Coordinates of C-alpha atoms in Angstrom, one line a residue:
Chain C
M267 CA -14.1 35.5 -3.3
E268 CA -17.7 35.9 -2.9
N269 CA -20.0 33.4 -1.2
Q270 CA -17.2 31.9 1.0
L271 CA -18.2 29.2 3.1
I272 CA -17.0 29.2 6.7
L273 CA -16.4 25.8 7.7
N274 CA -17.9 25.7 11.2
G275 CA -16.4 23.2 13.3
T276 CA -18.8 23.7 16.4
T277 CA -21.7 22.8 14.1
V278 CA -19.9 19.8 12.8
A279 CA -18.9 18.7 16.3
N280 CA -22.4 19.1 17.7
D281 CA -23.7 16.9 15.0
V282 CA -21.1 14.3 15.6
K283 CA -22.1 14.6 19.3
E284 CA -25.7 14.4 18.8
K285 CA -25.5 11.1 17.0
L286 CA -23.0 9.8 19.6
K287 CA -25.4 10.5 22.2
V288 CA -27.9 7.9 21.0
R289 CA -25.2 5.3 20.7
V290 CA -23.7 6.0 24.1
E291 CA -27.4 5.7 25.7
Q292 CA -27.7 2.4 24.0
L293 CA -24.5 1.3 25.5
L294 CA -25.5 2.5 28.9
Q295 CA -28.9 0.8 28.6
S296 CA -27.0 -2.3 27.8
G297 CA -25.2 -2.0 31.2
L298 CA -21.8 -1.0 29.6
V299 CA -20.2 2.3 30.6
P300 CA -17.8 3.5 27.8
C301 CA -14.7 4.7 29.3
L302 CA -11.8 6.7 28.3
A303 CA -8.6 6.6 30.4
T304 CA -6.5 9.8 30.2
I305 CA -2.9 9.7 31.4
L306 CA -1.4 13.2 32.4
V307 CA 2.3 12.9 33.2
G308 CA 3.9 16.2 35.1
D309 CA 2.1 19.7 35.5
D310 CA 2.3 21.4 32.3
P311 CA -0.7 23.9 32.5
S312 CA -1.9 23.6 29.0
S313 CA -1.6 19.8 28.9
E314 CA -3.8 19.9 32.2
T315 CA -6.3 22.0 30.4
Y316 CA -6.5 19.7 27.4
V317 CA -6.9 16.6 29.4
R318 CA -9.5 18.4 31.5
M319 CA -11.3 19.6 28.3
K320 CA -11.4 15.9 27.2
G321 CA -12.6 14.5 30.3
N322 CA -15.4 17.2 30.6
A323 CA -16.5 16.4 26.9
C324 CA -16.7 12.8 28.0
K325 CA -18.9 13.3 31.0
K326 CA -21.3 15.5 28.9
L327 CA -21.9 12.5 26.7
G328 CA -22.1 9.9 29.3
I329 CA -18.8 8.6 28.6
E330 CA -16.7 7.9 31.9
S331 CA -13.3 9.5 32.0
K332 CA -10.8 7.9 34.1
R333 CA -8.2 10.4 34.9
I334 CA -4.8 9.4 35.7
H335 CA -2.1 11.9 36.9
L336 CA 1.3 10.9 37.4
P337 CA 4.2 13.0 38.9
E338 CA 6.7 14.8 36.7
E339 CA 9.4 12.3 37.7
T340 CA 7.6 9.5 36.4
T341 CA 9.9 6.9 34.5
T342 CA 9.4 5.0 31.2
E343 CA 9.0 1.9 33.0
E344 CA 6.4 3.3 35.6
L345 CA 4.4 4.8 32.7
L346 CA 4.6 1.6 30.7
A347 CA 3.2 -0.2 33.6
V348 CA 0.3 2.0 33.9
I349 CA -0.4 1.6 30.4
H350 CA 0.0 -2.1 30.7
S351 CA -2.7 -2.3 33.5
L352 CA -5.1 -0.1 31.5
N353 CA -4.7 -2.5 28.4
E354 CA -5.8 -5.2 30.7
D355 CA -8.5 -3.4 32.4
R356 CA -11.8 -4.6 30.9
S357 CA -13.9 -1.5 32.0
V358 CA -11.4 0.8 30.0
H359 CA -12.2 1.1 26.2
G360 CA -10.0 3.8 25.2
I361 CA -6.5 5.2 26.4
L362 CA -5.0 8.6 25.7
L363 CA -1.5 9.6 26.8
Q364 CA -1.4 13.3 26.7
H365 CA 1.5 14.6 24.6
P366 CA 4.1 15.6 25.5
V367 CA 5.6 13.7 28.4
P368 CA 8.5 14.9 30.5
K369 CA 11.8 14.6 28.6
Q370 CA 13.1 11.6 30.7
I371 CA 10.3 9.4 29.3
D372 CA 10.6 7.5 26.0
E373 CA 7.2 8.8 24.7
R374 CA 7.5 6.5 21.5
K375 CA 7.9 3.4 23.4
C376 CA 4.8 4.4 25.7
F377 CA 2.8 5.2 22.7
E378 CA 3.7 1.9 21.1
A379 CA 2.6 0.0 24.5
I380 CA -1.1 1.0 24.0
D381 CA -3.3 -2.0 22.9
I382 CA -4.2 -1.3 19.1
E383 CA -8.0 -2.0 20.5
K384 CA -7.8 1.0 22.8
D385 CA -5.8 3.4 20.7
V386 CA -8.6 5.9 20.2
D387 CA -6.1 8.7 19.8
G388 CA -4.3 7.1 17.1
V389 CA -0.7 7.4 18.2
T390 CA 0.8 3.7 17.6
S391 CA 2.6 2.9 14.7
L392 CA 0.4 -0.1 14.0
G393 CA -2.6 2.3 14.0
Y394 CA -1.0 4.7 11.5
G395 CA 0.0 1.8 9.3
Q396 CA -3.5 0.3 9.3
T397 CA -4.9 3.7 8.6
A398 CA -2.5 4.4 5.7
L399 CA -3.1 1.1 4.2
G400 CA -6.9 1.7 4.3
F401 CA -8.1 -0.4 7.2
G402 CA -7.3 1.5 10.2
M403 CA -10.2 1.7 13.1
Y404 CA -9.2 4.8 14.8
P405 CA -6.8 7.4 13.0
S406 CA -5.4 10.3 14.9
C407 CA -8.2 12.7 15.8
T408 CA -7.1 15.8 14.1
P409 CA -6.8 14.2 10.8
A410 CA -10.3 12.2 11.4
A411 CA -11.6 15.8 12.2
I412 CA -10.4 17.2 9.0
I413 CA -12.1 14.3 6.9
T414 CA -15.3 14.8 9.0
I415 CA -15.4 18.4 8.3
M416 CA -15.1 17.7 4.4
D417 CA -17.7 15.0 4.5
Y418 CA -20.2 17.4 6.5
Y419 CA -19.8 20.1 3.8
G420 CA -19.6 17.7 1.0
I421 CA -16.1 18.6 0.1
D422 CA -14.9 15.6 -2.0
A423 CA -11.0 15.1 -2.2
K424 CA -11.3 12.7 -5.3
G425 CA -8.9 13.8 -8.0
K426 CA -8.0 17.1 -6.2
H427 CA -4.6 18.1 -5.4
V428 CA -4.2 18.6 -1.7
V429 CA -1.1 20.2 -0.3
V430 CA -0.3 19.2 3.3
V431 CA 2.1 21.4 5.1
G432 CA 3.4 19.6 8.0
R433 CA 4.5 16.0 8.7
S434 CA 4.1 15.1 12.3
P435 CA 3.2 11.6 13.0
I436 CA -0.3 12.5 14.4
L437 CA -1.3 15.2 11.8
G438 CA 0.7 15.8 8.6
K439 CA 1.5 12.2 7.9
P440 CA -1.9 10.6 8.6
V441 CA -3.9 13.3 7.1
S442 CA -1.8 13.0 4.1
A443 CA -2.5 9.1 4.2
L444 CA -6.2 9.6 4.5
L445 CA -6.6 12.1 1.8
L446 CA -4.6 9.8 -0.5
N447 CA -7.1 6.8 0.4
R448 CA -9.9 9.5 -0.6
N449 CA -8.2 9.5 -4.2
A450 CA -6.7 12.9 -3.6
T451 CA -3.2 13.6 -5.2
V452 CA -1.3 14.6 -2.1
T453 CA 1.9 16.6 -1.8
T454 CA 3.4 16.8 1.8
C455 CA 5.5 19.7 2.6
H456 CA 7.6 20.6 5.6
S457 CA 10.5 22.8 6.7
Y458 CA 12.9 21.6 4.0
T459 CA 10.5 22.2 1.2
H460 CA 11.7 24.7 -1.2
N461 CA 9.3 27.2 -3.1
L462 CA 6.4 26.4 -0.7
P463 CA 4.4 29.3 -2.0
E464 CA 4.5 27.8 -5.5
I465 CA 3.5 24.4 -4.3
V466 CA 0.6 25.7 -2.2
A467 CA -0.4 27.6 -5.4
L468 CA -1.0 24.3 -7.0
A469 CA -3.6 23.1 -4.1
D470 CA -7.2 22.7 -4.6
I471 CA -7.3 21.9 -0.9
V472 CA -4.6 23.1 1.4
V473 CA -4.1 21.5 5.0
A474 CA -2.1 23.7 7.4
A475 CA -0.5 21.4 10.2
V476 CA 2.8 23.3 10.6
G477 CA 2.4 24.7 13.9
K478 CA 3.5 28.3 13.1
P479 CA 0.9 31.2 13.6
N480 CA -0.3 32.8 10.5
F481 CA 2.0 30.9 8.4
I482 CA 0.0 30.1 5.4
Q483 CA -0.3 33.4 3.2
G484 CA -3.4 34.4 1.2
E485 CA -1.3 35.4 -1.6
W486 CA -0.2 31.9 -2.0
L487 CA -3.5 30.5 -2.7
K488 CA -5.1 29.6 -5.7
E489 CA -8.4 31.5 -6.3
G490 CA -11.1 29.2 -4.8
A491 CA -8.9 26.8 -2.7
V492 CA -10.4 25.1 0.3
V493 CA -8.3 25.8 3.5
L494 CA -8.2 23.5 6.5
D495 CA -6.3 24.8 9.4
A496 CA -5.3 22.4 12.0
G497 CA -2.8 24.9 13.7
Y498 CA -3.6 25.9 17.2
N499 CA -1.0 28.2 18.3
K500 CA -0.8 30.5 21.5
G501 CA -3.5 33.0 21.6
N502 CA -6.2 31.2 19.6
I503 CA -4.1 31.7 16.3
G504 CA -4.1 29.1 13.5
D505 CA -1.4 28.3 11.0
V506 CA -3.3 30.3 8.4
D507 CA -3.5 34.1 8.0
Y508 CA -7.3 33.9 8.2
E509 CA -8.1 37.3 6.8
A510 CA -6.1 37.2 4.0
C511 CA -6.9 33.6 3.0
L512 CA -10.6 34.2 3.4
K513 CA -10.3 36.6 0.5
K514 CA -9.1 33.8 -1.9
A515 CA -10.6 30.7 -0.3
S516 CA -14.0 29.1 -1.5
A517 CA -14.1 27.5 2.0
I518 CA -12.1 27.7 5.2
T519 CA -12.1 26.7 8.7
P520 CA -11.6 29.5 11.4
V521 CA -9.4 29.1 14.5
P522 CA -11.0 28.8 17.0
G523 CA -14.1 27.0 16.1
G524 CA -12.8 25.2 13.2
V525 CA -10.8 21.8 13.3
G526 CA -10.4 22.1 17.0
P527 CA -13.8 21.2 18.4
V528 CA -14.2 18.4 15.9
T529 CA -10.9 16.8 16.9
I530 CA -12.4 16.3 20.5
S531 CA -15.5 15.0 19.1
M532 CA -13.4 12.3 17.2
L533 CA -12.0 11.0 20.5
L534 CA -15.5 10.7 21.7
K535 CA -16.5 8.8 18.7
H536 CA -13.6 6.4 18.7
T537 CA -14.1 5.7 22.5
T538 CA -17.8 5.0 21.8
E539 CA -16.7 2.7 18.7
A540 CA -14.3 0.9 21.2
A541 CA -17.0 0.5 23.8
E542 CA -19.4 -0.9 21.2
K543 CA -16.9 -3.5 20.2
G544 CA -16.4 -4.4 23.7
L545 CA -20.3 -4.9 24.1
K546 CA -20.3 -7.0 21.0
L547 CA -17.4 -9.2 22.4
R548 CA -19.3 -9.4 25.8
N549 CA -22.6 -10.5 23.9
E550 CA -20.7 -13.1 21.8
K551 CA -19.2 -14.7 24.9
V552 CA -22.7 -14.8 26.7
S553 CA -24.2 -16.4 23.7
Q554 CA -21.5 -19.3 23.5
Chain U
M1449 CA 20.8 15.6 -22.0
E1450 CA 24.5 15.0 -22.1
N1451 CA 26.4 13.1 -19.5
Q1452 CA 23.5 11.1 -18.2
L1453 CA 24.1 8.7 -15.4
I1454 CA 22.7 5.3 -16.2
L1455 CA 22.0 4.0 -12.5
N1456 CA 23.3 0.6 -12.8
G1457 CA 21.3 -1.8 -10.4
T1458 CA 23.4 -4.7 -11.2
T1459 CA 26.6 -2.9 -9.9
V1460 CA 24.5 -1.8 -6.7
A1461 CA 23.4 -5.1 -6.0
N1462 CA 26.7 -6.6 -6.4
D1463 CA 28.1 -3.9 -3.9
V1464 CA 25.3 -4.7 -1.4
K1465 CA 25.9 -8.6 -1.9
E1466 CA 29.6 -8.2 -1.4
K1467 CA 29.1 -6.5 1.9
L1468 CA 26.7 -9.0 3.0
K1469 CA 28.9 -11.9 2.4
V1470 CA 31.3 -10.8 5.1
R1471 CA 28.4 -10.6 7.5
V1472 CA 26.8 -13.9 6.3
E1473 CA 30.3 -15.8 6.8
Q1474 CA 30.4 -14.1 10.3
L1475 CA 27.0 -15.5 11.2
L1476 CA 28.0 -19.0 9.8
Q1477 CA 31.4 -19.0 11.8
S1478 CA 29.2 -18.2 14.9
G1479 CA 27.2 -21.5 14.1
L1480 CA 24.0 -19.5 12.9
V1481 CA 22.8 -20.2 9.5
P1482 CA 20.5 -17.3 8.3
C1483 CA 17.3 -18.8 6.9
L1484 CA 14.6 -17.2 4.7
A1485 CA 11.3 -19.2 4.5
T1486 CA 9.6 -18.5 1.2
I1487 CA 5.8 -19.4 0.9
L1488 CA 4.3 -20.0 -2.6
V1489 CA 0.7 -20.9 -2.8
G1490 CA -0.5 -22.5 -5.9
D1491 CA 1.2 -22.9 -9.6
D1492 CA 1.3 -19.2 -11.0
P1493 CA 4.6 -19.6 -13.2
S1494 CA 5.8 -16.3 -12.6
S1495 CA 5.4 -16.4 -8.9
E1496 CA 7.4 -19.8 -9.0
T1497 CA 10.0 -18.1 -11.1
Y1498 CA 10.3 -15.0 -8.3
V1499 CA 10.4 -17.5 -5.5
R1500 CA 13.1 -19.7 -7.2
M1501 CA 15.1 -16.5 -8.1
K1502 CA 14.9 -15.4 -4.4
G1503 CA 15.9 -18.8 -3.3
N1504 CA 18.8 -19.0 -5.5
A1505 CA 19.9 -15.6 -4.6
C1506 CA 20.0 -16.7 -0.8
K1507 CA 21.7 -19.8 -1.7
K1508 CA 24.6 -18.0 -3.6
L1509 CA 25.1 -15.8 -0.5
G1510 CA 25.0 -18.7 2.0
I1511 CA 21.5 -17.9 3.2
E1512 CA 19.4 -21.0 3.6
S1513 CA 16.3 -21.0 1.8
K1514 CA 13.3 -22.9 3.1
R1515 CA 10.8 -23.2 0.3
I1516 CA 7.1 -24.1 1.3
H1517 CA 5.0 -24.6 -1.6
L1518 CA 1.2 -25.0 -0.7
P1519 CA -1.6 -26.2 -3.1
E1520 CA -3.8 -23.8 -4.9
E1521 CA -6.8 -24.9 -2.8
T1522 CA -5.2 -23.8 0.5
T1523 CA -7.3 -21.9 2.8
T1524 CA -6.8 -18.9 4.9
E1525 CA -6.7 -20.9 8.2
E1526 CA -4.3 -23.4 6.6
L1527 CA -2.0 -20.5 5.5
L1528 CA -2.3 -18.9 8.7
A1529 CA -1.2 -22.2 10.5
V1530 CA 2.0 -22.2 8.3
I1531 CA 2.7 -18.7 9.2
H1532 CA 2.4 -19.2 12.9
S1533 CA 4.6 -22.1 12.8
L1534 CA 7.4 -20.3 10.8
N1535 CA 6.9 -17.5 13.4
E1536 CA 7.6 -19.9 16.1
D1537 CA 10.5 -21.7 14.4
R1538 CA 13.7 -20.3 15.7
S1539 CA 15.8 -21.4 12.8
V1540 CA 13.8 -19.3 10.4
H1541 CA 14.8 -15.5 10.4
G1542 CA 12.6 -14.1 7.7
I1543 CA 9.4 -15.0 6.1
L1544 CA 8.3 -14.2 2.6
L1545 CA 4.7 -14.9 1.4
Q1546 CA 4.8 -14.6 -2.3
H1547 CA 2.0 -12.1 -3.5
P1548 CA -0.4 -12.8 -5.2
V1549 CA -2.2 -15.6 -3.3
P1550 CA -5.2 -17.5 -4.9
K1551 CA -8.2 -15.5 -4.4
Q1552 CA -9.9 -17.6 -1.8
I1553 CA -7.2 -16.4 0.6
D1554 CA -7.3 -13.3 2.9
E1555 CA -4.0 -12.1 1.9
R1556 CA -4.1 -9.0 4.1
K1557 CA -4.9 -11.2 7.1
C1558 CA -2.0 -13.6 6.4
F1559 CA 0.5 -10.7 5.7
E1560 CA -0.5 -9.2 9.1
A1561 CA 0.1 -12.6 10.5
I1562 CA 3.9 -12.5 9.9
D1563 CA 5.9 -11.6 13.1
I1564 CA 7.2 -8.0 12.7
E1565 CA 10.8 -9.4 13.6
K1566 CA 10.6 -11.8 10.6
D1567 CA 8.8 -9.3 8.2
V1568 CA 11.8 -8.9 5.9
D1569 CA 9.7 -8.3 2.9
G1570 CA 7.9 -5.3 4.6
V1571 CA 4.4 -6.3 4.2
T1572 CA 2.9 -5.9 7.5
S1573 CA 0.9 -2.7 8.5
L1574 CA 3.0 -2.4 11.6
G1575 CA 6.4 -2.6 9.6
Y1576 CA 4.7 0.1 7.1
G1577 CA 3.6 2.3 10.2
Q1578 CA 7.3 2.1 11.9
T1579 CA 8.8 2.8 8.5
A1580 CA 6.6 5.7 7.7
L1581 CA 7.3 7.2 11.4
G1582 CA 10.8 6.7 10.8
F1583 CA 11.9 3.7 13.0
G1584 CA 11.1 0.7 10.8
M1585 CA 13.5 -2.2 10.6
Y1586 CA 12.7 -3.6 7.3
P1587 CA 10.9 -1.5 4.7
S1588 CA 9.4 -3.3 1.7
C1589 CA 12.4 -4.3 -0.6
T1590 CA 11.6 -2.4 -3.9
P1591 CA 11.3 1.2 -1.9
A1592 CA 14.6 0.0 0.1
A1593 CA 16.2 -0.7 -3.1
I1594 CA 15.2 2.8 -4.7
I1595 CA 16.7 4.5 -1.6
T1596 CA 19.7 2.2 -1.7
I1597 CA 20.4 3.2 -5.5
M1598 CA 20.1 6.9 -4.5
D1599 CA 22.6 6.5 -1.8
Y1600 CA 25.1 4.5 -3.9
Y1601 CA 24.9 7.1 -6.6
G1602 CA 25.1 10.2 -4.2
I1603 CA 21.5 11.3 -5.1
D1604 CA 20.3 13.5 -2.3
A1605 CA 16.3 13.6 -1.7
K1606 CA 16.7 16.5 0.8
G1607 CA 14.6 19.4 -0.4
K1608 CA 13.8 17.9 -3.6
H1609 CA 10.6 17.4 -5.0
V1610 CA 9.8 13.8 -5.6
V1611 CA 6.9 12.7 -7.6
V1612 CA 5.7 9.1 -7.0
V1613 CA 3.4 7.7 -9.4
G1614 CA 1.6 4.9 -7.8
R1615 CA 0.2 4.0 -4.3
S1616 CA 0.4 0.5 -3.6
P1617 CA 1.0 -0.9 -0.1
I1618 CA 4.5 -2.3 -0.8
L1619 CA 5.7 0.3 -3.4
G1620 CA 4.1 3.8 -3.9
K1621 CA 3.2 4.4 -0.4
P1622 CA 6.5 3.2 1.3
V1623 CA 8.7 4.9 -1.1
S1624 CA 6.7 8.0 -0.6
A1625 CA 7.2 7.8 3.2
L1626 CA 10.9 6.9 3.1
L1627 CA 11.4 9.7 0.6
L1628 CA 9.5 12.0 2.9
N1629 CA 11.7 11.0 5.8
R1630 CA 14.7 11.9 3.5
N1631 CA 13.2 15.5 3.7
A1632 CA 12.0 15.5 0.2
T1633 CA 8.9 17.2 -0.8
V1634 CA 6.8 14.3 -1.9
T1635 CA 3.6 14.1 -4.1
T1636 CA 1.8 11.0 -4.5
C1637 CA 0.0 10.4 -7.8
H1638 CA -2.2 7.5 -9.0
S1639 CA -5.1 6.7 -11.4
Y1640 CA -7.4 9.5 -10.0
T1641 CA -4.6 12.2 -10.5
H1642 CA -5.7 14.9 -13.1
N1643 CA -3.1 16.5 -15.1
L1644 CA -0.2 14.0 -14.3
P1645 CA 2.0 15.4 -17.0
E1646 CA 2.0 18.7 -15.3
I1647 CA 2.7 17.3 -12.0
V1648 CA 5.6 14.8 -13.2
A1649 CA 7.0 18.2 -14.9
L1650 CA 7.5 19.7 -11.3
A1651 CA 9.5 16.7 -10.3
D1652 CA 13.3 16.9 -9.5
I1653 CA 12.8 13.1 -9.0
V1654 CA 10.4 10.8 -10.6
V1655 CA 9.4 7.2 -9.1
A1656 CA 7.5 5.4 -11.4
A1657 CA 5.5 2.7 -9.6
V1658 CA 2.2 2.3 -11.6
G1659 CA 2.7 -1.0 -13.5
K1660 CA 1.9 0.1 -16.8
P1661 CA 4.5 -0.3 -19.6
N1662 CA 6.2 2.8 -20.9
F1663 CA 3.8 5.0 -19.1
I1664 CA 6.0 7.8 -18.1
Q1665 CA 6.6 10.0 -21.2
G1666 CA 9.9 11.8 -22.0
E1667 CA 8.1 15.1 -22.9
W1668 CA 6.6 15.2 -19.2
L1669 CA 10.0 15.4 -17.6
K1670 CA 11.8 18.5 -16.5
E1671 CA 15.1 18.7 -17.9
G1672 CA 17.6 17.1 -15.7
A1673 CA 15.0 15.1 -13.6
V1674 CA 16.3 11.9 -11.9
V1675 CA 14.0 8.9 -13.1
L1676 CA 13.7 5.7 -11.0
D1677 CA 11.6 3.2 -12.6
A1678 CA 10.2 0.5 -10.2
G1679 CA 8.2 -0.9 -12.8
Y1680 CA 8.5 -4.4 -14.2
N1681 CA 6.0 -5.4 -16.9
K1682 CA 5.8 -8.4 -19.3
G1683 CA 8.6 -8.6 -21.5
N1684 CA 11.1 -6.9 -19.3
I1685 CA 9.6 -3.5 -20.0
G1686 CA 9.5 -0.6 -17.2
D1687 CA 6.9 1.9 -16.4
V1688 CA 9.0 4.6 -18.2
D1689 CA 9.6 5.2 -21.7
Y1690 CA 13.3 4.7 -21.4
E1691 CA 14.5 6.1 -24.8
A1692 CA 12.4 9.2 -24.5
C1693 CA 13.2 9.8 -20.8
L1694 CA 16.9 9.1 -21.3
K1695 CA 17.1 12.4 -23.5
K1696 CA 15.9 14.6 -20.6
A1697 CA 16.7 12.7 -17.5
S1698 CA 20.2 13.5 -15.7
A1699 CA 20.1 10.0 -14.3
I1700 CA 17.8 7.0 -14.7
T1701 CA 17.5 3.3 -13.9
P1702 CA 17.1 1.1 -16.9
V1703 CA 14.7 -1.9 -16.9
P1704 CA 16.0 -4.7 -16.5
G1705 CA 19.0 -4.2 -14.6
G1706 CA 17.9 -1.2 -12.4
V1707 CA 15.6 -1.5 -9.6
G1708 CA 14.9 -5.1 -9.8
P1709 CA 18.3 -6.6 -9.0
V1710 CA 18.7 -4.4 -6.1
T1711 CA 15.3 -5.3 -4.8
I1712 CA 16.5 -8.9 -4.4
S1713 CA 19.6 -7.7 -2.6
M1714 CA 17.4 -5.9 0.0
L1715 CA 15.6 -9.0 0.9
L1716 CA 18.8 -10.7 1.4
K1717 CA 20.1 -7.7 3.7
H1718 CA 17.0 -7.9 5.6
T1719 CA 17.2 -11.6 6.3
T1720 CA 20.8 -11.2 7.3
E1721 CA 19.9 -8.4 9.7
A1722 CA 17.2 -10.5 11.2
A1723 CA 19.6 -13.3 11.6
E1724 CA 22.1 -10.9 13.3
K1725 CA 19.6 -9.9 15.7
G1726 CA 18.8 -13.5 16.4
L1727 CA 22.5 -14.1 17.1
K1728 CA 22.6 -11.0 19.4
L1729 CA 19.6 -12.6 21.3
R1730 CA 21.3 -15.9 21.6
N1731 CA 24.4 -14.5 22.9
E1732 CA 22.6 -12.4 25.4
K1733 CA 20.8 -15.5 26.7
V1734 CA 24.1 -17.4 26.9
S1735 CA 25.7 -14.7 29.0
Q1736 CA 23.0 -14.5 31.4

């Protein structure tokens, strides 16, 4: 297709961060330092990298990053105790537990223990339910990033047929829910889906969230479809066969430089919003 | 189509209730009386009928029904106080707030106040989130009824394309989530969906949850589709044009006598399960 639009995630993320900068400065001037606590359990190198990237992104914006690094042999109970103490800690506004945790830990139980007010990464079932029912505060960051990119480029989901490939709790499911709430007709596909190419061919908008490199084929697409690639596989490769899809799509996110950078900016946004709520509460108490 | 299967909800409901009877008797023999509290606000005659039907169904099975009837002018705060006291009341195992409440009441806030352990009607966002993420205790009763009918008649959703028409918080959304968790490919449609007939034509299984009498047309269906009609409109009319759909479907639920009776049996099942959890907790305390 001619005149394709490359949906530039770095541009969108910079726009988000520019706007956040003003809000963070206002918070700092009010004497409140927004703070994201990150919990890393064990020594997985890519998890370490992700946590460091998130911490650095916070710092650049003036958000404090409280990094907690627990040993590989941490138990569920020990991790729960850390989460409970961060829930209680008024100087902490957001909590991020880096996925995955070592296998002896009940990850779901630990996610569920995060206070809904501090669930800025959108991992609790309560947060998911609120998002799906249309009044969530902090949806998972990658789904929020996809919506933000669409908004930035004026891509309206209303009445469109969206095909989401993937159904993980922090990506496929919540992005399906968010797009349904934006009045799209949503089809959620996964490993049991028969005739995936035929279903993708119906889509006005395709969201790839499957975790398989170059999985979505160009020949599957309807001419002029919008392609949003939330995949991030080894070697900076997305879930979409970019070159082939580029030929048919009317708009497409590259990997890297697409959904990824916006995802981190959503974490910053949610942490800032949680801190703003903290400030509001503090002011209400002072005025009482 | 020849050899259609009429999915008989009364048969399924009777089967559910027969099995529950044994469990309720065991509870009664242990000295625990399972109890569902129903809250009706105002004097809407059909709501009164629903609540009475639910109460009578409880009684028939040996489940106590604690009926609370509040005046039309009840405030949100007054209703919240009632819910909080039922949450605290150990003799109450399930709480049902009859929808809709008078318009001065914040219904969502009141639903959210129901303790997750007593949310046997599946109305809280936490319950919805847990259901959607695959570990919910008590899904909303109509979606649970649809799954139960499918199980009774051996209709496997795995790999099937399910089209759900409707997206309400207690019907379209949770039934989409449950069927996705059963490994169906799920498309959720609604009033903004373009080309609904073409989308319904793709479905191996159609769930009608739209609230419009005779809305789903026979000519839309793929030959041999399974049709599950969760609609219940004035005059005992479903969302599906039954006679026309009957000609093309391989299996279909009638209205009345389809999803409806099973829905009430799900409420009884969830209340029984909540009471069983109560008994287990009591026994654990005794043995400590």
